GROMACS .gro file of C-alpha atoms in nm:
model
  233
    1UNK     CA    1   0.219   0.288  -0.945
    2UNK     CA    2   0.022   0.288  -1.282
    3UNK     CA    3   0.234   0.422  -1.578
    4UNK     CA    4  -0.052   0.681  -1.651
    5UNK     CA    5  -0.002   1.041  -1.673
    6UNK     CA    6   0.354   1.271  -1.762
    7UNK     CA    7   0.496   1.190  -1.389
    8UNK     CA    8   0.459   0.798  -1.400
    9UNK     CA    9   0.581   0.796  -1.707
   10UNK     CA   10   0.891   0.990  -1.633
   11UNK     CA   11   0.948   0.738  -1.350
   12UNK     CA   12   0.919   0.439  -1.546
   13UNK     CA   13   1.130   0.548  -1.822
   14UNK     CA   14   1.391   0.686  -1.569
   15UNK     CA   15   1.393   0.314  -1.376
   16UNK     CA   16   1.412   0.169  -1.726
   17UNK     CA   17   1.712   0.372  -1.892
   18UNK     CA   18   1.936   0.356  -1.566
   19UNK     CA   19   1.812   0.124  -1.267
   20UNK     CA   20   1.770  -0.182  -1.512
   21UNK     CA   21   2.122  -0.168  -1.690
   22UNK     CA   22   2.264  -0.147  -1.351
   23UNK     CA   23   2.037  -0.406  -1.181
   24UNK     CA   24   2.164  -0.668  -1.477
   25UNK     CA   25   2.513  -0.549  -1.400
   26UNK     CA   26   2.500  -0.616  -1.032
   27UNK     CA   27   2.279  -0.906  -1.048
   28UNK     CA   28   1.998  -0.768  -0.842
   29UNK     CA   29   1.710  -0.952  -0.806
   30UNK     CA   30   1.343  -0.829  -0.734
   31UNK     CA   31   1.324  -0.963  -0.395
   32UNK     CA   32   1.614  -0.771  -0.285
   33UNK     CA   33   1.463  -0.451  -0.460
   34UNK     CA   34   1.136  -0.552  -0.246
   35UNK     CA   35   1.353  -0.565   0.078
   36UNK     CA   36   1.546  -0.218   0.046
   37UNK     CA   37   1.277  -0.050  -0.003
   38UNK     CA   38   1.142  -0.201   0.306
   39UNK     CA   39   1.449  -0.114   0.533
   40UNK     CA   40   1.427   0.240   0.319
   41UNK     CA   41   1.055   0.284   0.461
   42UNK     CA   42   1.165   0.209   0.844
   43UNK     CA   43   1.490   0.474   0.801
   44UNK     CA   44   1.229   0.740   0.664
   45UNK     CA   45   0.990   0.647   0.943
   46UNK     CA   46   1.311   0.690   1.161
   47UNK     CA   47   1.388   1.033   0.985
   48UNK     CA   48   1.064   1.193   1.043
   49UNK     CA   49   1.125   1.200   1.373
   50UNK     CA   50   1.424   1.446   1.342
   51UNK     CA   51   1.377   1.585   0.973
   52UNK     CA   52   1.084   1.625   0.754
   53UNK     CA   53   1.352   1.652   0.491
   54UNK     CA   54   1.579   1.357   0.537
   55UNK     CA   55   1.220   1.182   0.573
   56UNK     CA   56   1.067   1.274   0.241
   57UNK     CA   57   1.439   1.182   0.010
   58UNK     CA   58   1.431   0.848   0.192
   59UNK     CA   59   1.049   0.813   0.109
   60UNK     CA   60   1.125   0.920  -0.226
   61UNK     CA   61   1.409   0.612  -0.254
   62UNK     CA   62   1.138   0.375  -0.115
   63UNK     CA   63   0.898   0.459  -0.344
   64UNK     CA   64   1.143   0.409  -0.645
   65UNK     CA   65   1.215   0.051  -0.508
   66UNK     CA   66   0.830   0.009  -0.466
   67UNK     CA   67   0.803   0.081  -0.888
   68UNK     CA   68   1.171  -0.105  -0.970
   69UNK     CA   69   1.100  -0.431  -0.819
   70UNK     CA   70   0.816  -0.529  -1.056
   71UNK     CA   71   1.032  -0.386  -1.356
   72UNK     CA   72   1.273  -0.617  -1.253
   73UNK     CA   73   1.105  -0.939  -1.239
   74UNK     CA   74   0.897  -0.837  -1.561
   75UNK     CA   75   1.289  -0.768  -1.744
   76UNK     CA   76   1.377  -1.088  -1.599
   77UNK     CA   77   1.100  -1.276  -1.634
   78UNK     CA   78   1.087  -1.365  -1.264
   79UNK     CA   79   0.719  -1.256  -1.239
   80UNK     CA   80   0.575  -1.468  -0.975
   81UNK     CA   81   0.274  -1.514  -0.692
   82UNK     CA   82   0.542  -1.530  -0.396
   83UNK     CA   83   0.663  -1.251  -0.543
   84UNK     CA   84   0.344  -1.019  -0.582
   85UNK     CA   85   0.265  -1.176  -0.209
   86UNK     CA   86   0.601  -1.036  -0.072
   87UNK     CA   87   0.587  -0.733  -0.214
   88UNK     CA   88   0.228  -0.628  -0.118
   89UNK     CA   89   0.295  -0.801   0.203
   90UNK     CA   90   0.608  -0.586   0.272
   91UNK     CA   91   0.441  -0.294   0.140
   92UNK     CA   92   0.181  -0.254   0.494
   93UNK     CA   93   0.509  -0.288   0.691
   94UNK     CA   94   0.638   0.015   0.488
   95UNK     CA   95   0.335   0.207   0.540
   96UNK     CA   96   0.334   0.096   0.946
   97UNK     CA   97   0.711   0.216   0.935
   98UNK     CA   98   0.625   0.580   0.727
   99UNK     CA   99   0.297   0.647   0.994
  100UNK     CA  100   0.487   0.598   1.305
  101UNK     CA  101   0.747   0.798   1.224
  102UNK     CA  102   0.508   1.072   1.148
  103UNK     CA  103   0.383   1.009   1.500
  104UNK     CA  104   0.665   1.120   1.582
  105UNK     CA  105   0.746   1.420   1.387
  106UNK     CA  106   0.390   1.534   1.545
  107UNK     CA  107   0.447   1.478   1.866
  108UNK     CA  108   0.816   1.611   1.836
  109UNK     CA  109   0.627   1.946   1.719
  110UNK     CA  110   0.425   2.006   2.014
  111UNK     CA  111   0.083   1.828   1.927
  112UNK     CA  112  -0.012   1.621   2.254
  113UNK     CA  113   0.036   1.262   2.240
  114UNK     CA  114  -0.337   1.132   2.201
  115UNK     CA  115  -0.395   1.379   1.945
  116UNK     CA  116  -0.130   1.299   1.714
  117UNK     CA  117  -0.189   0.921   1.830
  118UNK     CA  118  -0.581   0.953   1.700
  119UNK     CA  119  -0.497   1.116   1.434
  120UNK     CA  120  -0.187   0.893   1.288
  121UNK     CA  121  -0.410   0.553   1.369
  122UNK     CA  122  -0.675   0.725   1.128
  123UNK     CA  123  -0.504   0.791   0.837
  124UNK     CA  124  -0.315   0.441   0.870
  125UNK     CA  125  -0.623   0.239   0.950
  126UNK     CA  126  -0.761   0.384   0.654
  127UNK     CA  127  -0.438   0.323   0.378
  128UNK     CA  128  -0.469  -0.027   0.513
  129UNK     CA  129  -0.785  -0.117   0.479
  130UNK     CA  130  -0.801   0.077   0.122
  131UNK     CA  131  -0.558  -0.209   0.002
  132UNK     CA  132  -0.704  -0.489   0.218
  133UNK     CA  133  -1.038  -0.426   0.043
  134UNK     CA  134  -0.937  -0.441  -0.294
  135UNK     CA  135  -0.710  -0.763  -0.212
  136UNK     CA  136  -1.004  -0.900  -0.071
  137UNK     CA  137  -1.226  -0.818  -0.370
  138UNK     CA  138  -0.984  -0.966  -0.606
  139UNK     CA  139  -0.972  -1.291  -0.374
  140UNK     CA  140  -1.367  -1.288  -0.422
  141UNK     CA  141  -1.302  -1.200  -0.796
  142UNK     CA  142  -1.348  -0.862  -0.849
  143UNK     CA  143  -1.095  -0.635  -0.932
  144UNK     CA  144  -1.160  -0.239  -0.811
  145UNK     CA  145  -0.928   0.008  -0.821
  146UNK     CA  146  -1.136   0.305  -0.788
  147UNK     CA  147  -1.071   0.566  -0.478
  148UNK     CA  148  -0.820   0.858  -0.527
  149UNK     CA  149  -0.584   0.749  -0.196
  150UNK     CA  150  -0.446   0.434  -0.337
  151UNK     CA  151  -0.095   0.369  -0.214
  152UNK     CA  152   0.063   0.615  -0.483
  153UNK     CA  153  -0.095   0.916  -0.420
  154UNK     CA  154  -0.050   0.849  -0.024
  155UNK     CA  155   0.336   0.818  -0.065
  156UNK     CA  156   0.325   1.124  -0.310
  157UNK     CA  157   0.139   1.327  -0.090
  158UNK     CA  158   0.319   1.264   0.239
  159UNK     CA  159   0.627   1.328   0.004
  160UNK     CA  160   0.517   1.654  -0.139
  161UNK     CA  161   0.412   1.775   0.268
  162UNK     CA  162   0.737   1.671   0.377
  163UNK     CA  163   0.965   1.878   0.144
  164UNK     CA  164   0.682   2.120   0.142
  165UNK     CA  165   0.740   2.144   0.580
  166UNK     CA  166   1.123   2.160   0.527
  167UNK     CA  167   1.097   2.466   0.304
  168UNK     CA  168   0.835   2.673   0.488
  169UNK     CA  169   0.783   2.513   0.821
  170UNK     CA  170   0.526   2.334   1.069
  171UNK     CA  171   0.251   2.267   1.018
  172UNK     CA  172   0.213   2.138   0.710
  173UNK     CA  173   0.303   1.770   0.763
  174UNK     CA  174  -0.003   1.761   1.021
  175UNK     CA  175  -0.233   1.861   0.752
  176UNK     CA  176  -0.158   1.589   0.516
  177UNK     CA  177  -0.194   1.360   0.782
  178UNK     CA  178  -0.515   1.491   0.822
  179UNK     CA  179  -0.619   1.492   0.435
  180UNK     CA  180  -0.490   1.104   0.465
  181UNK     CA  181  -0.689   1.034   0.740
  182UNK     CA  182  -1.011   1.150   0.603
  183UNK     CA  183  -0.944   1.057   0.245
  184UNK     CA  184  -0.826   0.716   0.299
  185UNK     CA  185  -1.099   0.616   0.502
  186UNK     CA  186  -1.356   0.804   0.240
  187UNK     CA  187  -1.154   0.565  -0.046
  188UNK     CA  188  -1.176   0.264   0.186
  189UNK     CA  189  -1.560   0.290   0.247
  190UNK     CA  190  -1.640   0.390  -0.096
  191UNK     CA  191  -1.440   0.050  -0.267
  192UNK     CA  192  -1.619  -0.141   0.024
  193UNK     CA  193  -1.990  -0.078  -0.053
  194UNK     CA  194  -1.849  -0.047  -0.459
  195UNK     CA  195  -1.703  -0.414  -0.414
  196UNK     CA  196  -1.993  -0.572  -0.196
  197UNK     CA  197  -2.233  -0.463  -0.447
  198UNK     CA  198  -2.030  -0.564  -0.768
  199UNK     CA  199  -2.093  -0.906  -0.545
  200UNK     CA  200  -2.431  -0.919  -0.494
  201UNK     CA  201  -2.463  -0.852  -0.861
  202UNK     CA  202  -2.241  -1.171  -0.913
  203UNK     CA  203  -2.466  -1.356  -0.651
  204UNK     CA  204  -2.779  -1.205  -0.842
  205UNK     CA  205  -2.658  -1.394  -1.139
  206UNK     CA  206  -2.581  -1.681  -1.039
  207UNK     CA  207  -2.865  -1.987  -1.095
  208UNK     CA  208  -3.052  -2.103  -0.722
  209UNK     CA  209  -2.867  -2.392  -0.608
  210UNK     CA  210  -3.054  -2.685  -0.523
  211UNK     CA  211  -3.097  -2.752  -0.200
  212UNK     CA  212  -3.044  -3.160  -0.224
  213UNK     CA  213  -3.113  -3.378   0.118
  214UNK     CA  214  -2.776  -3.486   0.182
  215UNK     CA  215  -2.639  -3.640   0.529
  216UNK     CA  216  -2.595  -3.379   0.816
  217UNK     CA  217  -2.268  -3.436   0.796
  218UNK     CA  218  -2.246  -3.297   0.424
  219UNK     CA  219  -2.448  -3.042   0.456
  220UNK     CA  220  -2.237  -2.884   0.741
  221UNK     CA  221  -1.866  -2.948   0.558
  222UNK     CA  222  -1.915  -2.634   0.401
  223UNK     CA  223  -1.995  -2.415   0.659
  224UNK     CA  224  -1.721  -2.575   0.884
  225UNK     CA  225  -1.505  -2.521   0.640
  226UNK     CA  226  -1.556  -2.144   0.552
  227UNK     CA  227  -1.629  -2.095   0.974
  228UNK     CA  228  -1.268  -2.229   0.955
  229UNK     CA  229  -1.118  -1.986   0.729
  230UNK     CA  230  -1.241  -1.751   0.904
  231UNK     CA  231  -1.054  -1.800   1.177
  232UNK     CA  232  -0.750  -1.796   1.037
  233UNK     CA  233  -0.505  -1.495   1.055
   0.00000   0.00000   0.00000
């Protein structure tokens, strides 16, 4: 979550004036901040599939854990690359955890199963591959955040449609899985074609490389070796 805007930065200060105190109390570190918010994400994704309410406080806990892990390694100065991997690693298992549940919840409500499967694989293909394309930019070296579904407004929104259900009934859970699962993918696509072409502009750039008569076998180490990468998971 950005700290941009009235809401964000009620969060922030609210993690800040209360969570941190108590984290250097109890001698919390980030990494077990990452992980309950994890096992958080798979009891709402459990709780959706009895209660749109118990589903949306637990997602609300979750997300808090999402925003109070980094403020605790930046207060402790524990800021690290394992660290960012683990938590944006953890972070698709939340979202895997948060979707099926709501599989569940729509299939609990009377929508037939390949429906609500269609739909649910939609909206989570798309969160997924909104983050994997800007991690992938940023491995390429471009950073682009663009896109309105980022991971934020997805947990807000599936928040705000859960309490929203609770108060006034089905079926409005179904329609924010719908919004996700056009909007996402709309995001996702749009920071695809943004990225690739922020590329070829780096490519466009870049001076011709010589193309120097080595040995076959140097020639074809690079090409191995990306065909190689490739292949791994």
């Amino acid at each position: 979550m950005e700290r941009h805007g009235f809401w964000a930065g009620l969060v922030y200060d609210t993690l800040e004036r209360h969570f941190l105190p108590l984290a250097a109390r109890r001698g919390w570190r980030p990494d077990q901040v990452t992980w309950t918010g994890l096992w958080l994400s798979a009891a709402t994704g459990i709780a959706f599939f009895f209660s749109p309410a118990a589903g949306g406080l637990l997602l609300i806990l979750a997300g808090l854990c999402d925003v109070a892990d980094g403020l605790l390694a930046r207060e402790q100065k524990r800021k690290s690359a394992a660290g960012a991997f683990l938590d944006s690693t953890l972070d698709r298992y939340a979202e895997i955890f948060v979707f099926t549940g709501l599989w569940g919840h729509l299939y609990h409500h009377g929508m037939d199963a390949q429906s609500a499967t269609l739909l649910v694989i939609a909206a989570l293909g798309g969160s997924l591959m909104v983050s994997y394309a800007r991690a992938r930019g940023e491995g390429l070296g471009v950073k682009h955040t663009a896109g309105f579904f980022q991971r934020t407004q997805r947990v807000v929104t599936v928040i705000v449609a859960a309490l929203a259900e609770a108060l006034f009934g089905w079926p409005i859970l179904a329609l924010a899985v719908g919004v996700l699962a056009v909007g996402t993918n709309l995001t996702a696509l749009y920071r695809i074609f943004s990225i690739r072409n922020l590329l070829a502009e780096q490519d466009a750039s870049l001076p011709p490389q010589k193309d120097n008569a080595g040995s076959e076998e140097d020639r074809g180490a690079p090409a191995d070796a990306e065909q190689t990468a490739d292949r791994l998971p």
